[in-house]
Amino acid sequence: MKNLTKSSVICMALCLITLLFPIVPFAEEVNGQSIKPTPAKFRLTYESVTLPANEKMGFLGGSFLYDVNDWFSLGASSYGALAGQRGGFITLGLATELKKELNRYSEINAGLFVGAGGGRGGYQLSGGGLMLRYHVGAQLKSDDWGNLGAGVSYIDFPDGAIHSTQPYISYEYPFYTLIASGKTELPEWEGASFGRGNQAEQEFMAVYRSYSIPAGVKADNGGTQHKSMRLLGAQWNRYFDDNLFLKIESEGAMGGKSTGYMQIFLGLGYRMEIFDGTWLKASSSLGVAGGGNVATGGGFLVNADLSLQQRLGDHLFAEVSGGYVKAPGASFRAVSVAGKLGYHFYTPNIRDEEEVSLSDLAGFNPSHFRVRATHQSYKKAAANWRTHHPNLNVDLLGIQIDYFPYQYLFLTGQGIAAYKGMAGAYMTGLVGAGVHLPLFGSPLFVEGEALIGAAGGGGLAMGGGLVWQGNAGLGYQFTDDLSLSAQYGYMGAVNGNFRARVMTLSFGYSFTLFSK
């Protein structure tokens, strides 16, 4: 189909409503002297998707889901090609799931993913980029090793060429976390608090990476791969003990000749203190990657890094790293050098569903966040802003996460992908800062934000991939938790012809985490 059908549009709207509005009870209210932990889970899925001409694409999914209640979960998911010939085919979006526990060790479930993206094959394969994934399945649960599952899924790109039913397998790691609704504050407490063993050490960092690519590496079209690539992204580390950590990293091209390239890694690392405040860290990771005419084959990538980290204060640190990355089934390989600026913190390490006394949180500070499920529309602001379909607007779906270090100032990270406008495979990752100002004590507020990041794919003329964006708008705070905002903005490519007016509508949910 060349355009979304009316039924597809209605389906998408209903899916978004289903995803967004049950989020109300997502976090626990602080009740008296305690707070109840929120059950959550990290899930990996794998399935073989059938493309036109009976081509197969191995599809790896990663999801963070939170339990709203005993039978309903929601969260964010991303899917990426891992096997076949479609490396760089990546989507992101929102997921929701219904579940029924049969007994302590088994459950059945059914779920829906609404997302956007695409990759190699362009709009001929993924159309505008809208992806719907439905699944039904079952899981066997264990107390110590996580949950194993299997089922059947249906993946549909309504205005593209992918409509596939297949079995899937899954692994799920359940955990608990402390999330309070709204902008919760803690009372003053003295005395006992969570000990060292009950604190989870974490790091979050912005990453600038440069790839040096050997002369013999071929591009996906058979030509010679450009000798360098620059990327911008983010990394999160979660420590299991004083040394061993889990890492998740995502980056996109913003310089060189590989606009549209993206990579997502999951790995393990180990650190060793060599001086007071100076650490040596080694890590290895596996991931999905591709796009930008980079020859990653099916999309499977392996990576190894050696880093030196220097603490700059109680929370801030700087890190430099060198490494090697390779696509085992294709031509791409590179030596990497990266610079990172990060924030180090602790959160309560919750081991079960027992309520946590507020007195145990002495020494922790409430950190206020907001997650926004967003819809954007790009409207033409330059004649050559696209390489094809220049008169079509581009509609996008995404997730924005805001951290409020101060009442009226927030830092933001945003991942957004095209779902309509024959721009399937377009994605952008942005970071920036904004101001949030209530109007005269009313529920109305105004906001403005300035952003920079990487973008590419879908035939949008992004040059090297580095982009900037500015937005301003008006919002309404329905409750302490829920808000709705509309923004008008402008986005441009630093070294490309892309220029667009940006219209944004976002549903926001505010919540509190506890850190120190």
Coordinates of C-alpha atoms in Angstrom, one line a residue:
M1 CA 0.0 0.0 0.0
K2 CA 1.2 3.5 -0.7
N3 CA -0.6 5.2 2.1
L4 CA -1.8 4.2 5.6
T5 CA -5.4 2.9 5.5
K6 CA -8.0 4.5 7.6
S7 CA -8.2 1.4 9.8
S8 CA -4.4 1.5 10.3
V9 CA -4.7 5.1 11.5
I10 CA -7.5 4.2 13.9
C11 CA -5.6 1.2 15.1
M12 CA -2.5 3.3 15.8
A13 CA -4.6 5.9 17.8
L14 CA -6.2 3.2 19.9
C15 CA -2.9 1.6 20.5
L16 CA -1.4 4.8 21.7
I17 CA -4.3 5.5 24.0
T18 CA -4.0 2.0 25.5
L19 CA -0.3 2.6 26.0
L20 CA -0.4 6.1 27.5
F21 CA -3.4 6.3 29.8
P22 CA -2.9 3.2 32.0
I23 CA 0.4 4.7 33.1
V24 CA -1.5 6.5 35.9
P25 CA -0.9 3.8 38.6
F26 CA 2.6 3.0 37.2
A27 CA 4.4 4.3 40.4
E28 CA 3.5 3.9 44.0
E29 CA 2.2 6.7 46.2
V30 CA 4.2 7.2 49.4
N31 CA 1.8 5.8 52.0
G32 CA 2.5 6.9 55.6
Q33 CA 5.9 5.7 56.6
S34 CA 6.7 3.4 53.7
I35 CA 6.7 2.9 49.9
K36 CA 6.0 -0.3 48.0
P37 CA 8.5 -1.4 45.4
T38 CA 7.4 -1.6 41.7
P39 CA 8.0 -4.9 40.0
A40 CA 9.8 -4.6 36.6
K41 CA 11.6 -6.8 34.1
F42 CA 14.1 -6.7 31.3
R43 CA 13.3 -9.0 28.4
L44 CA 15.1 -10.2 25.3
T45 CA 13.3 -11.8 22.4
Y46 CA 14.4 -13.4 19.2
E47 CA 12.4 -14.3 16.1
S48 CA 13.0 -14.9 12.4
V49 CA 10.9 -12.5 10.3
T50 CA 9.8 -13.3 6.7
L51 CA 10.4 -10.5 4.3
P52 CA 9.3 -10.3 0.6
A53 CA 10.7 -13.1 -1.7
N54 CA 10.8 -15.3 1.4
E55 CA 14.0 -13.5 2.7
K56 CA 14.6 -14.1 6.5
M57 CA 15.7 -11.5 9.0
G58 CA 16.7 -12.5 12.5
F59 CA 15.1 -9.9 14.8
L60 CA 16.4 -9.3 18.4
G61 CA 14.2 -7.3 20.8
G62 CA 15.0 -5.7 24.1
S63 CA 12.3 -4.4 26.5
F64 CA 12.0 -2.7 29.9
L65 CA 8.6 -3.3 31.3
Y66 CA 7.0 -2.2 34.5
D67 CA 4.0 -3.8 36.3
V68 CA 1.1 -1.4 36.6
N69 CA -0.8 -4.1 38.5
D70 CA -0.9 -7.9 38.7
W71 CA -2.1 -8.3 35.2
F72 CA -0.9 -5.3 33.1
S73 CA 2.7 -4.2 32.2
L74 CA 4.0 -1.4 30.0
G75 CA 7.3 0.1 29.0
A76 CA 9.7 0.8 26.2
S77 CA 11.1 -1.6 23.6
S78 CA 13.6 -1.6 20.7
Y79 CA 14.0 -4.2 17.9
G80 CA 17.0 -4.7 15.6
A81 CA 18.2 -7.0 12.9
L82 CA 20.8 -9.6 14.1
A83 CA 20.9 -12.1 11.2
G84 CA 20.2 -12.1 7.5
Q85 CA 21.2 -9.1 5.2
R86 CA 19.3 -6.2 6.8
G87 CA 21.9 -4.9 9.4
G88 CA 20.7 -1.5 10.6
F89 CA 17.0 -2.3 10.5
I90 CA 16.1 -0.9 13.9
T91 CA 12.8 0.2 15.5
L92 CA 11.9 1.8 18.9
G93 CA 8.6 2.4 20.6
L94 CA 6.2 1.6 23.4
A95 CA 5.0 -1.9 24.6
T96 CA 2.1 -3.1 26.7
E97 CA 1.3 -6.6 27.9
L98 CA -1.5 -8.5 29.6
K99 CA -0.5 -11.5 31.7
K100 CA -2.1 -14.2 33.8
E101 CA -0.1 -16.2 36.4
L102 CA -1.1 -19.9 36.3
N103 CA 1.0 -20.8 39.3
R104 CA 4.2 -19.8 41.0
Y105 CA 6.3 -21.1 38.1
S106 CA 4.3 -20.3 34.9
E107 CA 2.2 -17.6 33.2
I108 CA 0.6 -16.8 29.9
N109 CA 0.7 -13.4 28.3
A110 CA -0.3 -11.3 25.3
G111 CA 1.1 -8.0 24.2
L112 CA 1.3 -5.2 21.7
F113 CA 4.2 -3.0 20.5
V114 CA 3.7 0.3 18.7
G115 CA 6.9 1.7 17.2
A116 CA 8.7 3.2 14.3
G117 CA 11.8 2.8 12.3
G118 CA 13.2 0.6 9.6
G119 CA 16.5 0.2 7.7
R120 CA 18.1 -1.3 4.7
G121 CA 15.3 -1.5 2.1
G122 CA 14.1 2.0 2.7
Y123 CA 10.5 3.0 2.2
Q124 CA 10.0 0.1 -0.2
L125 CA 10.4 -2.3 2.7
S126 CA 9.2 -0.4 5.8
G127 CA 7.0 2.3 4.2
G128 CA 6.5 5.2 6.5
G129 CA 8.2 3.2 9.3
L130 CA 5.1 2.3 11.5
M131 CA 5.6 -1.1 13.1
L132 CA 3.0 -3.1 15.0
R133 CA 4.0 -6.3 16.8
Y134 CA 1.4 -8.5 18.5
H135 CA 2.3 -11.6 20.5
V136 CA 0.8 -14.4 22.6
G137 CA 3.0 -16.7 24.7
A138 CA 3.9 -18.4 27.9
Q139 CA 6.8 -18.4 30.4
L140 CA 8.4 -20.7 32.8
K141 CA 9.7 -18.9 35.9
S142 CA 12.5 -19.6 38.3
D143 CA 13.5 -17.9 41.5
D144 CA 17.2 -17.5 40.7
W145 CA 17.9 -17.6 36.9
G146 CA 15.1 -15.6 35.4
N147 CA 12.2 -16.7 33.1
L148 CA 12.2 -18.5 29.8
G149 CA 9.4 -18.0 27.3
A150 CA 8.1 -18.9 23.9
G151 CA 5.1 -17.9 21.7
V152 CA 3.9 -16.6 18.4
S153 CA 4.2 -13.1 17.1
Y154 CA 2.8 -11.1 14.2
I155 CA 4.9 -8.2 12.8
D156 CA 3.1 -5.7 10.6
F157 CA 4.4 -2.6 8.8
P158 CA 0.9 -1.3 7.6
D159 CA 2.1 0.8 4.7
G160 CA 5.3 -1.3 4.0
A161 CA 6.0 -4.8 2.7
I162 CA 6.5 -6.7 6.0
H163 CA 3.5 -8.7 7.3
S164 CA 5.0 -11.8 9.0
T165 CA 3.8 -14.4 11.6
Q166 CA 6.5 -16.5 13.3
P167 CA 7.4 -18.2 16.6
Y168 CA 9.7 -16.4 19.1
I169 CA 11.7 -17.3 22.2
S170 CA 12.5 -15.0 25.1
Y171 CA 14.5 -14.6 28.3
E172 CA 13.3 -12.3 31.1
Y173 CA 15.1 -11.0 34.2
P174 CA 12.7 -9.7 36.8
F175 CA 13.7 -7.1 39.4
Y176 CA 12.2 -4.5 41.8
T177 CA 12.7 -0.7 41.8
L178 CA 11.5 2.2 43.9
I179 CA 9.5 4.6 41.9
A180 CA 7.2 7.2 43.5
S181 CA 4.5 9.2 41.6
G182 CA 4.8 12.9 41.0
K183 CA 7.4 15.0 42.7
T184 CA 7.6 13.2 46.0
E185 CA 9.7 14.6 48.8
L186 CA 11.2 12.7 51.7
P187 CA 10.8 13.8 55.3
E188 CA 13.8 14.5 57.4
W189 CA 15.1 11.3 59.1
E190 CA 18.0 10.5 61.4
G191 CA 19.5 7.2 62.2
A192 CA 19.5 4.0 60.2
S193 CA 19.7 3.9 56.4
F194 CA 20.4 1.4 53.6
G195 CA 23.8 -0.1 54.1
R196 CA 26.4 -0.5 51.4
G197 CA 25.1 -3.9 50.3
N198 CA 21.6 -2.5 49.7
Q199 CA 22.8 0.2 47.3
A200 CA 23.0 -0.2 43.6
E201 CA 26.0 1.7 42.1
Q202 CA 25.3 3.2 38.6
E203 CA 26.8 5.5 36.0
F204 CA 25.3 7.4 33.2
M205 CA 27.5 9.2 30.5
A206 CA 27.4 11.1 27.3
V207 CA 29.7 9.5 24.7
Y208 CA 31.6 11.0 21.7
R209 CA 33.3 8.2 19.7
S210 CA 35.5 8.3 16.6
Y211 CA 36.0 5.2 14.4
S212 CA 39.2 4.8 12.3
I213 CA 38.4 2.4 9.5
P214 CA 41.1 0.3 7.7
A215 CA 41.6 0.8 3.9
G216 CA 40.4 -2.6 3.0
V217 CA 36.9 -2.3 4.5
K218 CA 34.1 -2.2 1.9
A219 CA 30.9 -0.3 2.1
D220 CA 27.5 -2.0 1.8
N221 CA 27.3 -1.0 -1.9
G222 CA 30.7 -2.6 -2.7
G223 CA 32.6 0.6 -2.8
T224 CA 35.3 1.7 -0.3
Q225 CA 34.2 2.6 3.2
H226 CA 35.1 6.1 4.2
K227 CA 38.1 6.1 6.5
S228 CA 36.4 7.6 9.6
M229 CA 33.1 8.0 11.4
R230 CA 32.1 10.1 14.4
L231 CA 29.3 9.1 16.7
L232 CA 27.3 10.7 19.5
G233 CA 25.4 8.7 22.1
A234 CA 24.9 7.6 25.7
Q235 CA 25.9 4.7 28.0
W236 CA 24.5 3.3 31.2
N237 CA 26.5 1.1 33.6
R238 CA 24.9 -0.9 36.5
Y239 CA 27.3 -2.5 39.0
F240 CA 26.6 -6.0 40.5
D241 CA 29.4 -5.5 43.1
D242 CA 32.5 -3.3 43.5
N243 CA 33.9 -4.4 40.1
L244 CA 31.6 -6.2 37.8
F245 CA 29.1 -4.2 35.7
L246 CA 26.4 -4.4 33.0
K247 CA 26.5 -1.8 30.2
I248 CA 24.0 -0.6 27.7
E249 CA 25.2 1.8 25.0
S250 CA 23.5 3.4 22.0
E251 CA 25.2 5.8 19.4
G252 CA 24.4 7.3 16.0
A253 CA 26.6 8.8 13.3
M254 CA 27.0 12.5 13.3
G255 CA 30.2 13.0 11.2
G256 CA 31.8 11.3 8.2
K257 CA 30.1 9.7 5.2
S258 CA 27.8 7.3 7.1
T259 CA 24.7 9.3 7.9
G260 CA 22.0 7.0 9.3
Y261 CA 24.4 4.5 11.0
M262 CA 23.2 3.4 14.4
Q263 CA 24.5 0.9 17.0
I264 CA 23.1 -0.6 20.2
F265 CA 25.3 -2.7 22.5
L266 CA 24.7 -4.8 25.6
G267 CA 27.7 -6.1 27.5
L268 CA 29.7 -6.8 30.7
G269 CA 32.7 -5.1 32.1
Y270 CA 35.2 -5.2 35.0
R271 CA 36.9 -2.3 36.7
M272 CA 40.0 -2.1 38.9
E273 CA 41.1 0.9 41.0
I274 CA 44.7 1.9 40.3
F275 CA 44.8 5.1 42.2
D276 CA 42.4 6.9 44.5
G277 CA 39.6 8.0 42.2
T278 CA 41.2 6.5 39.1
W279 CA 39.9 3.3 37.6
L280 CA 40.9 1.0 34.7
K281 CA 37.9 -0.7 33.1
A282 CA 37.7 -3.5 30.5
S283 CA 34.5 -4.4 28.8
S284 CA 33.1 -6.5 25.9
S285 CA 29.7 -6.3 24.3
L286 CA 27.4 -7.6 21.6
G287 CA 24.9 -5.6 19.6
V288 CA 22.9 -4.7 16.5
A289 CA 24.1 -2.1 14.1
G290 CA 23.9 -0.8 10.5
G291 CA 22.6 1.8 8.2
G292 CA 24.5 4.6 6.5
N293 CA 25.9 2.2 3.8
V294 CA 28.0 0.5 6.4
A295 CA 28.5 -3.2 5.7
T296 CA 27.4 -4.9 8.9
G297 CA 25.7 -7.9 7.1
G298 CA 22.9 -9.2 9.2
G299 CA 23.6 -6.5 11.8
F300 CA 25.5 -8.5 14.5
L301 CA 28.4 -6.6 16.0
V302 CA 31.1 -7.4 18.6
N303 CA 33.0 -4.8 20.5
A304 CA 35.8 -4.6 23.1
D305 CA 36.9 -1.5 25.1
L306 CA 39.7 -0.6 27.5
S307 CA 38.9 2.6 29.5
L308 CA 40.6 4.9 32.0
Q309 CA 38.2 6.7 34.3
Q310 CA 39.0 9.7 36.5
R311 CA 36.6 11.0 39.2
L312 CA 36.1 14.8 39.0
G313 CA 34.1 15.1 42.2
D314 CA 31.5 13.3 44.2
H315 CA 29.4 12.6 41.2
L316 CA 31.1 13.7 38.0
F317 CA 33.8 11.8 36.1
A318 CA 35.6 11.8 32.8
E319 CA 36.6 8.7 30.8
V320 CA 38.7 8.0 27.8
S321 CA 38.6 4.6 26.0
G322 CA 40.1 2.7 23.1
G323 CA 38.7 -0.3 21.5
Y324 CA 38.0 -2.5 18.5
V325 CA 34.6 -3.3 16.8
K326 CA 33.8 -5.8 14.1
A327 CA 30.9 -7.3 12.2
P328 CA 31.8 -11.0 12.2
G329 CA 29.7 -11.8 9.1
A330 CA 30.6 -8.8 7.0
S331 CA 33.3 -6.3 6.0
F332 CA 33.0 -3.6 8.7
R333 CA 35.6 -3.3 11.4
A334 CA 37.2 -0.3 13.1
V335 CA 39.5 1.0 15.8
S336 CA 37.7 3.3 18.2
V337 CA 38.6 6.2 20.5
A338 CA 36.0 7.7 22.8
G339 CA 35.6 10.5 25.3
K340 CA 32.9 10.3 27.9
L341 CA 31.5 12.7 30.6
G342 CA 29.4 11.0 33.2
Y343 CA 27.5 11.1 36.4
H344 CA 28.0 8.5 39.2
F345 CA 25.3 7.7 41.8
Y346 CA 23.7 5.1 44.0
T347 CA 20.0 3.9 44.2
P348 CA 18.3 1.6 46.7
N349 CA 19.0 -2.0 45.8
I350 CA 15.5 -3.6 46.2
R351 CA 15.5 -7.4 46.4
D352 CA 11.8 -8.2 47.0
E353 CA 8.3 -6.7 47.1
E354 CA 8.4 -5.9 50.8
E355 CA 7.5 -2.2 51.6
V356 CA 10.5 0.0 52.3
S357 CA 10.4 2.2 55.3
L358 CA 11.1 5.9 54.5
S359 CA 13.6 5.9 57.4
D360 CA 15.7 3.5 55.4
L361 CA 16.0 6.1 52.7
A362 CA 17.9 8.5 55.0
G363 CA 20.8 9.9 53.0
F364 CA 19.0 9.4 49.6
N365 CA 17.7 12.4 47.7
P366 CA 14.5 12.4 45.6
S367 CA 15.3 12.9 41.9
H368 CA 12.5 14.1 39.8
F369 CA 11.9 12.8 36.3
R370 CA 9.3 13.0 33.5
V371 CA 8.8 10.6 30.6
R372 CA 7.0 11.9 27.5
A373 CA 5.4 9.8 24.9
T374 CA 5.6 12.1 21.9
H375 CA 4.2 12.6 18.4
Q376 CA 6.1 14.9 16.0
S377 CA 5.5 16.2 12.5
Y378 CA 8.3 17.6 10.3
K379 CA 7.1 20.1 7.7
K380 CA 9.2 21.3 4.8
A381 CA 11.3 24.4 5.4
A382 CA 13.9 24.0 2.6
A383 CA 13.6 22.9 -1.0
N384 CA 16.1 20.0 -0.8
W385 CA 15.3 18.8 2.7
R386 CA 14.6 15.3 1.4
T387 CA 16.1 13.2 -1.4
H388 CA 12.7 11.7 -2.3
H389 CA 9.0 12.6 -1.6
P390 CA 10.0 16.2 -0.9
N391 CA 6.4 17.4 -0.6
L392 CA 5.4 14.8 2.0
N393 CA 5.5 15.7 5.7
V394 CA 7.2 13.2 8.0
D395 CA 5.3 12.0 11.1
L396 CA 7.3 10.5 14.0
L397 CA 6.8 8.7 17.3
G398 CA 9.2 8.7 20.2
I399 CA 10.1 8.8 23.9
Q400 CA 11.6 11.7 25.8
I401 CA 13.1 11.4 29.3
D402 CA 13.6 14.6 31.4
Y403 CA 15.6 15.0 34.6
F404 CA 14.8 18.0 36.8
P405 CA 18.0 18.9 38.8
Y406 CA 16.2 22.2 39.7
Q407 CA 12.5 23.1 39.8
Y408 CA 12.5 25.1 36.6
L409 CA 15.3 23.4 34.7
F410 CA 15.5 20.0 33.1
L411 CA 18.0 17.9 31.1
T412 CA 16.5 15.8 28.4
G413 CA 17.3 12.8 26.2
Q414 CA 15.1 11.9 23.2
G415 CA 14.8 9.0 20.8
I416 CA 12.3 9.5 17.9
A417 CA 11.6 7.6 14.7
A418 CA 9.5 8.1 11.6
Y419 CA 6.3 6.1 11.1
K420 CA 4.6 8.0 8.2
G421 CA 5.7 10.0 5.2
M422 CA 7.7 7.4 3.3
A423 CA 10.7 8.0 5.6
G424 CA 10.9 4.6 7.2
A425 CA 14.4 4.0 8.7
Y426 CA 14.7 7.7 9.8
M427 CA 15.8 8.1 13.5
T428 CA 17.1 10.8 15.7
G429 CA 18.7 10.8 19.1
L430 CA 18.9 14.2 20.8
V431 CA 20.2 15.5 24.1
G432 CA 19.8 19.0 25.6
A433 CA 18.3 21.2 28.3
G434 CA 15.1 23.1 28.8
V435 CA 13.2 25.5 31.1
H436 CA 9.8 24.7 32.6
L437 CA 7.8 27.7 34.0
P438 CA 4.3 27.5 35.6
L439 CA 2.0 30.4 34.7
F440 CA 0.8 32.4 37.6
G441 CA 0.1 29.4 39.9
S442 CA -2.3 27.9 37.4
P443 CA -2.0 24.4 35.8
L444 CA -0.7 26.0 32.6
F445 CA 3.1 26.0 32.0
V446 CA 5.4 27.2 29.2
E447 CA 8.5 25.3 28.1
G448 CA 11.5 25.9 25.9
E449 CA 14.3 23.5 25.0
A450 CA 17.6 23.4 23.0
L451 CA 18.8 20.1 21.6
I452 CA 21.7 18.6 19.7
G453 CA 22.3 15.1 18.4
A454 CA 22.6 12.7 15.5
A455 CA 20.0 11.8 12.9
G456 CA 19.8 10.0 9.6
G457 CA 18.0 7.6 7.3
G458 CA 14.7 7.7 5.4
G459 CA 16.1 10.0 2.7
L460 CA 16.2 13.1 4.9
A461 CA 19.2 15.3 3.8
M462 CA 21.2 15.2 7.1
G463 CA 24.7 15.6 5.7
G464 CA 27.1 14.1 8.2
G465 CA 24.3 13.5 10.7
L466 CA 24.8 16.2 13.2
V467 CA 21.6 18.1 13.9
W468 CA 20.2 20.8 16.2
Q469 CA 16.7 21.6 17.3
G470 CA 14.9 24.3 19.3
N471 CA 11.3 24.0 20.7
A472 CA 8.9 26.2 22.7
G473 CA 5.4 25.5 23.7
L474 CA 2.5 25.5 26.2
G475 CA 1.3 22.7 28.5
Y476 CA -1.3 21.8 31.0
Q477 CA -0.7 19.9 34.3
F478 CA -3.8 17.7 34.9
T479 CA -2.4 16.2 38.1
D480 CA 0.9 15.9 39.9
D481 CA 1.7 13.0 37.6
L482 CA 0.1 13.7 34.2
S483 CA 0.5 16.6 31.7
L484 CA -0.1 17.4 28.1
S485 CA 2.0 19.8 26.0
A486 CA 2.2 21.2 22.5
Q487 CA 5.3 22.7 21.0
Y488 CA 6.5 24.4 17.9
G489 CA 10.1 24.2 16.8
Y490 CA 12.7 24.2 14.1
M491 CA 15.3 21.6 13.2
G492 CA 18.3 21.8 11.0
A493 CA 21.3 19.7 9.8
V494 CA 24.7 21.3 10.5
N495 CA 26.2 20.0 7.3
G496 CA 23.2 19.1 5.2
N497 CA 20.2 20.6 3.5
F498 CA 17.6 19.4 6.0
R499 CA 15.4 22.1 7.5
A500 CA 12.0 21.5 9.0
R501 CA 9.4 23.1 11.1
V502 CA 8.5 20.7 14.0
M503 CA 5.1 20.3 15.6
T504 CA 5.1 18.2 18.8
L505 CA 2.3 16.8 21.0
S506 CA 3.4 15.0 24.2
F507 CA 1.8 13.2 27.0
G508 CA 4.0 13.5 30.1
Y509 CA 4.2 11.4 33.3
S510 CA 6.2 12.7 36.3
F511 CA 7.8 10.4 38.8
T512 CA 10.5 10.3 41.5
L513 CA 13.5 8.1 41.9
F514 CA 15.8 8.0 45.0
S515 CA 19.6 8.4 44.6
K516 CA 22.7 9.6 46.3

